[in-house]
Structure formats: C-alpha cells, structure tokens
PDB file of C-alpha atoms in Angstrom:
ATOM      1  CA  UNK A   1      -1.667  29.672  -7.780  1.00 58.00           C
ATOM      2  CA  UNK A   2      -5.121  30.939  -6.840  1.00 60.00           C
ATOM      3  CA  UNK A   3      -7.398  29.058  -4.461  1.00 55.00           C
ATOM      4  CA  UNK A   4      -9.539  28.069  -7.444  1.00 51.00           C
ATOM      5  CA  UNK A   5      -6.530  26.708  -9.347  1.00 54.00           C
ATOM      6  CA  UNK A   6      -5.357  24.816  -6.249  1.00 57.00           C
ATOM      7  CA  UNK A   7      -8.814  23.294  -5.867  1.00 50.00           C
ATOM      8  CA  UNK A   8      -8.962  22.050  -9.458  1.00 51.00           C
ATOM      9  CA  UNK A   9      -5.366  20.814  -9.367  1.00 57.00           C
ATOM     10  CA  UNK A  10      -6.347  18.822  -6.277  1.00 60.00           C
ATOM     11  CA  UNK A  11      -9.339  17.342  -8.083  1.00 64.00           C
ATOM     12  CA  UNK A  12      -7.101  16.277 -10.977  1.00 78.00           C
ATOM     13  CA  UNK A  13      -4.632  14.619  -8.578  1.00 82.00           C
ATOM     14  CA  UNK A  14      -7.487  12.805  -6.877  1.00 84.00           C
ATOM     15  CA  UNK A  15      -8.886  11.663 -10.230  1.00 88.00           C
ATOM     16  CA  UNK A  16      -5.432  10.350 -11.207  1.00 91.00           C
ATOM     17  CA  UNK A  17      -5.137   8.551  -7.870  1.00 93.00           C
ATOM     18  CA  UNK A  18      -8.598   6.981  -8.271  1.00 94.00           C
ATOM     19  CA  UNK A  19      -7.722   5.865 -11.809  1.00 94.00           C
ATOM     20  CA  UNK A  20      -4.501   4.276 -10.535  1.00 95.00           C
ATOM     21  CA  UNK A  21      -6.564   2.514  -7.856  1.00 96.00           C
ATOM     22  CA  UNK A  22      -8.885   1.073 -10.508  1.00 97.00           C
ATOM     23  CA  UNK A  23      -5.910  -0.157 -12.537  1.00 97.00           C
ATOM     24  CA  UNK A  24      -4.434  -1.762  -9.432  1.00 97.00           C
ATOM     25  CA  UNK A  25      -7.749  -3.500  -8.687  1.00 97.00           C
ATOM     26  CA  UNK A  26      -7.730  -4.971 -12.194  1.00 97.00           C
ATOM     27  CA  UNK A  27      -4.149  -6.135 -11.716  1.00 97.00           C
ATOM     28  CA  UNK A  28      -5.078  -7.644  -8.330  1.00 97.00           C
ATOM     29  CA  UNK A  29      -7.599  -9.869 -10.106  1.00 96.00           C
ATOM     30  CA  UNK A  30      -4.638 -11.743 -11.623  1.00 95.00           C
ATOM     31  CA  UNK A  31      -3.786 -13.079  -8.155  1.00 94.00           C
ATOM     32  CA  UNK A  32      -6.752 -15.433  -7.962  1.00 88.00           C
ATOM     33  CA  UNK A  33      -5.203 -17.486  -5.137  1.00 87.00           C
ATOM     34  CA  UNK A  34      -4.892 -14.411  -2.893  1.00 90.00           C
ATOM     35  CA  UNK A  35      -7.885 -13.851  -0.637  1.00 87.00           C
ATOM     36  CA  UNK A  36      -9.080 -14.421   2.871  1.00 91.00           C
ATOM     37  CA  UNK A  37     -12.410 -15.560   4.297  1.00 90.00           C
ATOM     38  CA  UNK A  38     -13.996 -12.131   3.859  1.00 94.00           C
ATOM     39  CA  UNK A  39     -12.241 -10.246   1.062  1.00 96.00           C
ATOM     40  CA  UNK A  40     -10.654 -10.768  -2.330  1.00 95.00           C
ATOM     41  CA  UNK A  41      -7.428  -8.943  -3.132  1.00 97.00           C
ATOM     42  CA  UNK A  42      -9.225  -6.398  -5.379  1.00 97.00           C
ATOM     43  CA  UNK A  43     -11.639  -5.646  -2.523  1.00 97.00           C
ATOM     44  CA  UNK A  44      -8.711  -5.127  -0.165  1.00 97.00           C
ATOM     45  CA  UNK A  45      -7.117  -2.760  -2.667  1.00 98.00           C
ATOM     46  CA  UNK A  46     -10.331  -0.754  -2.930  1.00 98.00           C
ATOM     47  CA  UNK A  47     -10.767  -0.438   0.830  1.00 98.00           C
ATOM     48  CA  UNK A  48      -7.125   0.365   1.557  1.00 98.00           C
ATOM     49  CA  UNK A  49      -6.672   2.899  -1.238  1.00 97.00           C
ATOM     50  CA  UNK A  50      -9.803   4.705  -0.047  1.00 97.00           C
ATOM     51  CA  UNK A  51      -8.583   4.665   3.556  1.00 97.00           C
ATOM     52  CA  UNK A  52      -5.283   6.299   2.543  1.00 96.00           C
ATOM     53  CA  UNK A  53      -7.225   9.371   1.401  1.00 93.00           C
ATOM     54  CA  UNK A  54      -8.449  10.025   4.944  1.00 92.00           C
ATOM     55  CA  UNK A  55      -6.521  12.331   7.248  1.00 90.00           C
ATOM     56  CA  UNK A  56      -7.656  10.247  10.221  1.00 92.00           C
ATOM     57  CA  UNK A  57      -6.014   7.152   8.707  1.00 95.00           C
ATOM     58  CA  UNK A  58      -2.708   9.005   8.471  1.00 92.00           C
ATOM     59  CA  UNK A  59      -3.106  10.153  12.066  1.00 94.00           C
ATOM     60  CA  UNK A  60      -4.106   6.758  13.482  1.00 95.00           C
ATOM     61  CA  UNK A  61      -1.599   4.625  11.560  1.00 96.00           C
ATOM     62  CA  UNK A  62       1.377   6.900  10.974  1.00 94.00           C
ATOM     63  CA  UNK A  63       0.941   9.251  13.915  1.00 92.00           C
ATOM     64  CA  UNK A  64       0.904  12.270  11.638  1.00 82.00           C
ATOM     65  CA  UNK A  65      -1.396  15.182  12.430  1.00 75.00           C
ATOM     66  CA  UNK A  66      -1.569  16.192   8.782  1.00 74.00           C
ATOM     67  CA  UNK A  67      -1.292  14.305   5.541  1.00 72.00           C
ATOM     68  CA  UNK A  68       2.080  14.791   3.876  1.00 73.00           C
ATOM     69  CA  UNK A  69       1.702  17.830   1.610  1.00 74.00           C
ATOM     70  CA  UNK A  70       2.083  17.349  -2.135  1.00 77.00           C
ATOM     71  CA  UNK A  71       2.563  13.604  -1.845  1.00 84.00           C
ATOM     72  CA  UNK A  72       0.612  10.597  -2.965  1.00 90.00           C
ATOM     73  CA  UNK A  73      -1.896   9.459  -0.288  1.00 92.00           C
ATOM     74  CA  UNK A  74      -0.079   6.101  -0.058  1.00 95.00           C
ATOM     75  CA  UNK A  75       3.161   7.725   1.108  1.00 93.00           C
ATOM     76  CA  UNK A  76       4.336   6.130   4.342  1.00 93.00           C
ATOM     77  CA  UNK A  77       2.074   3.087   4.104  1.00 97.00           C
ATOM     78  CA  UNK A  78       4.140   0.693   1.970  1.00 97.00           C
ATOM     79  CA  UNK A  79       5.620  -1.543   4.671  1.00 97.00           C
ATOM     80  CA  UNK A  80       2.537  -1.540   6.901  1.00 98.00           C
ATOM     81  CA  UNK A  81       0.244  -2.341   3.985  1.00 98.00           C
ATOM     82  CA  UNK A  82       2.537  -5.023   2.598  1.00 98.00           C
ATOM     83  CA  UNK A  83       2.638  -6.631   6.032  1.00 98.00           C
ATOM     84  CA  UNK A  84      -1.159  -6.385   6.382  1.00 98.00           C
ATOM     85  CA  UNK A  85      -1.873  -8.035   3.027  1.00 98.00           C
ATOM     86  CA  UNK A  86       0.842 -10.614   3.731  1.00 97.00           C
ATOM     87  CA  UNK A  87      -0.786 -11.618   7.026  1.00 96.00           C
ATOM     88  CA  UNK A  88      -4.359 -11.532   5.720  1.00 97.00           C
ATOM     89  CA  UNK A  89      -3.720 -13.657   2.635  1.00 96.00           C
ATOM     90  CA  UNK A  90      -1.487 -16.603   3.478  1.00 95.00           C
ATOM     91  CA  UNK A  91       1.758 -15.110   4.715  1.00 95.00           C
ATOM     92  CA  UNK A  92       4.945 -16.958   3.833  1.00 95.00           C
ATOM     93  CA  UNK A  93       3.021 -19.621   1.907  1.00 95.00           C
ATOM     94  CA  UNK A  94       2.012 -17.020  -0.685  1.00 96.00           C
ATOM     95  CA  UNK A  95       4.321 -13.994  -0.397  1.00 97.00           C
ATOM     96  CA  UNK A  96       7.705 -12.587   0.406  1.00 97.00           C
ATOM     97  CA  UNK A  97       7.955  -8.984   1.548  1.00 97.00           C
ATOM     98  CA  UNK A  98      10.668  -7.238  -0.428  1.00 98.00           C
ATOM     99  CA  UNK A  99      12.173  -3.837   0.137  1.00 96.00           C
ATOM    100  CA  UNK A 100      14.727  -1.312  -0.934  1.00 94.00           C
ATOM    101  CA  UNK A 101      15.600   0.006   2.514  1.00 89.00           C
ATOM    102  CA  UNK A 102      14.572   2.423   3.804  1.00 87.00           C
ATOM    103  CA  UNK A 103      12.613   3.846   0.891  1.00 91.00           C
ATOM    104  CA  UNK A 104       9.986   1.364  -0.265  1.00 96.00           C
ATOM    105  CA  UNK A 105       8.400  -2.066   0.349  1.00 97.00           C
ATOM    106  CA  UNK A 106       6.209  -4.376  -1.733  1.00 98.00           C
ATOM    107  CA  UNK A 107       5.048  -7.993  -2.040  1.00 98.00           C
ATOM    108  CA  UNK A 108       6.556 -10.704  -4.209  1.00 97.00           C
ATOM    109  CA  UNK A 109       4.128 -13.494  -5.151  1.00 97.00           C
ATOM    110  CA  UNK A 110       5.992 -16.793  -4.788  1.00 96.00           C
ATOM    111  CA  UNK A 111       3.902 -18.819  -7.253  1.00 94.00           C
ATOM    112  CA  UNK A 112       3.947 -16.371 -10.168  1.00 96.00           C
ATOM    113  CA  UNK A 113       7.030 -14.285  -9.429  1.00 96.00           C
ATOM    114  CA  UNK A 114       4.967 -11.119  -9.877  1.00 97.00           C
ATOM    115  CA  UNK A 115       5.318  -7.992  -7.798  1.00 98.00           C
ATOM    116  CA  UNK A 116       2.255  -6.651  -6.038  1.00 98.00           C
ATOM    117  CA  UNK A 117       2.740  -3.094  -4.861  1.00 98.00           C
ATOM    118  CA  UNK A 118      -0.385  -1.382  -3.563  1.00 97.00           C
ATOM    119  CA  UNK A 119       1.507   1.863  -2.854  1.00 97.00           C
ATOM    120  CA  UNK A 120       3.352   2.040  -6.182  1.00 96.00           C
ATOM    121  CA  UNK A 121       1.685   5.319  -7.170  1.00 94.00           C
ATOM    122  CA  UNK A 122       3.981   7.354  -4.932  1.00 92.00           C
ATOM    123  CA  UNK A 123       6.909   6.750  -7.330  1.00 94.00           C
ATOM    124  CA  UNK A 124       7.662   7.391 -10.983  1.00 93.00           C
ATOM    125  CA  UNK A 125       7.916   4.177 -13.080  1.00 93.00           C
ATOM    126  CA  UNK A 126      11.675   4.518 -13.670  1.00 94.00           C
ATOM    127  CA  UNK A 127      12.336   4.858  -9.955  1.00 95.00           C
ATOM    128  CA  UNK A 128      10.086   1.866  -9.223  1.00 95.00           C
ATOM    129  CA  UNK A 129      12.007  -0.241 -11.699  1.00 95.00           C
ATOM    130  CA  UNK A 130      15.277   0.623  -9.953  1.00 95.00           C
ATOM    131  CA  UNK A 131      13.790  -0.079  -6.509  1.00 96.00           C
ATOM    132  CA  UNK A 132      12.448  -3.460  -7.625  1.00 97.00           C
ATOM    133  CA  UNK A 133      15.809  -4.355  -9.207  1.00 95.00           C
ATOM    134  CA  UNK A 134      17.718  -3.480  -6.033  1.00 94.00           C
ATOM    135  CA  UNK A 135      15.239  -4.851  -3.492  1.00 95.00           C
ATOM    136  CA  UNK A 136      15.736  -7.848  -1.267  1.00 96.00           C
ATOM    137  CA  UNK A 137      13.699 -10.084   1.027  1.00 97.00           C
ATOM    138  CA  UNK A 138      12.655  -8.390   4.245  1.00 94.00           C
ATOM    139  CA  UNK A 139      13.347 -10.145   7.551  1.00 92.00           C
ATOM    140  CA  UNK A 140      12.044  -7.999  10.432  1.00 90.00           C
ATOM    141  CA  UNK A 141      13.278  -8.400  13.982  1.00 94.00           C
ATOM    142  CA  UNK A 142      10.807  -9.024  16.823  1.00 96.00           C
ATOM    143  CA  UNK A 143      10.486  -5.379  17.777  1.00 96.00           C
ATOM    144  CA  UNK A 144       9.725  -4.253  14.220  1.00 95.00           C
ATOM    145  CA  UNK A 145       7.305  -7.153  13.744  1.00 96.00           C
ATOM    146  CA  UNK A 146       5.390  -6.094  16.855  1.00 97.00           C
ATOM    147  CA  UNK A 147       5.169  -2.499  15.622  1.00 96.00           C
ATOM    148  CA  UNK A 148       3.981  -3.713  12.210  1.00 96.00           C
ATOM    149  CA  UNK A 149       1.290  -5.894  13.818  1.00 97.00           C
ATOM    150  CA  UNK A 150      -0.077  -2.947  15.783  1.00 98.00           C
ATOM    151  CA  UNK A 151      -0.059  -0.510  12.881  1.00 97.00           C
ATOM    152  CA  UNK A 152      -1.450  -3.100  10.454  1.00 98.00           C
ATOM    153  CA  UNK A 153      -4.285  -3.796  12.901  1.00 98.00           C
ATOM    154  CA  UNK A 154      -5.065  -0.082  13.057  1.00 98.00           C
ATOM    155  CA  UNK A 155      -4.935   0.210   9.260  1.00 98.00           C
ATOM    156  CA  UNK A 156      -7.218  -2.819   8.883  1.00 98.00           C
ATOM    157  CA  UNK A 157      -9.692  -1.179  11.245  1.00 98.00           C
ATOM    158  CA  UNK A 158      -9.565   2.165   9.415  1.00 97.00           C
ATOM    159  CA  UNK A 159     -10.070   0.410   6.047  1.00 98.00           C
ATOM    160  CA  UNK A 160     -12.906  -1.848   7.240  1.00 97.00           C
ATOM    161  CA  UNK A 161     -10.920  -5.065   6.813  1.00 97.00           C
ATOM    162  CA  UNK A 162     -11.482  -6.444  10.322  1.00 86.00           C
TER     163      UNK A 162
END
C-alpha cells in the first residue's frame, strides 16, 4: 500500500470510528438517569471517545509508548472506562460491571437491563454477542480496584471529565 493509500485508509477508519461514536452518543441518551453533576452520559461518551484517539492518552493511561497498530482506538480501555463511568454516575446503585475475562468489560444497567459498552467498536458484532452471553459480574480485589482508581483518574483528566 502506498503512503497515499495508507493515509486515505486511515481517514476512512477515523470516519467510521467517529460515526460509531455518534451512534453511541445517541444510544447513551436512552440512559436518562445516568449523569453526574457536570456531565450527561452522551457528553462523557463524546469526551472519552475523543480522548482515545490521542497517543498521549494511551501513554498516560495504558503506559504504552505507541497506540496499538491496526486496532480500534478504544482497545485496552474497556475495564478502565467502565470503572470510570461506574464511579462517576452512581456506582452500584445504577450499574454492574460485567466482563468476559480477560478479553472485554462493559456496564450492565440495573434498572433497564441494557448493556452500555463504550468500547464496543473494537469487536465485530458476532463476537460481542458471544462475549455478552458469556460475561459475568466483575468483583475486583483491593489491589485491582486501586489500580483502576488511578488509571480512571488519569483517563478522566485526559478526557476533561475532572
């Protein structure tokens, strides 16, 4: 592939990612009880999905010098982001964190029974369906919870959610 073809392929991937972000923001509007004092869930989606596109976010949150090549920008952020949204929007009163260890994590809305997965775009729909079917409630130990708090705080800072 020539440099020109690589460039335009990258633009198309970015356009697809941005379109998926818009669709997710519309879906987030269905969770009208999910917000905090400063941000609605769609606003959080917008800020987080934009932050994932930044190399510095990957470096600060995941400790990676470079973004993962040929992967969705959300790759590696599913548990940290689920934990961040969980803590910002009511915690155990509103959500359960579910996961299909060690591959993927998402939120389960207790009132509606709907799944909210801000990093869904890293998987094909058939794989997501299987992950959701085989997932279970996540119960982190103290050490993992502490790591999640630190990384979620860094992600919140990088996304402008503080």
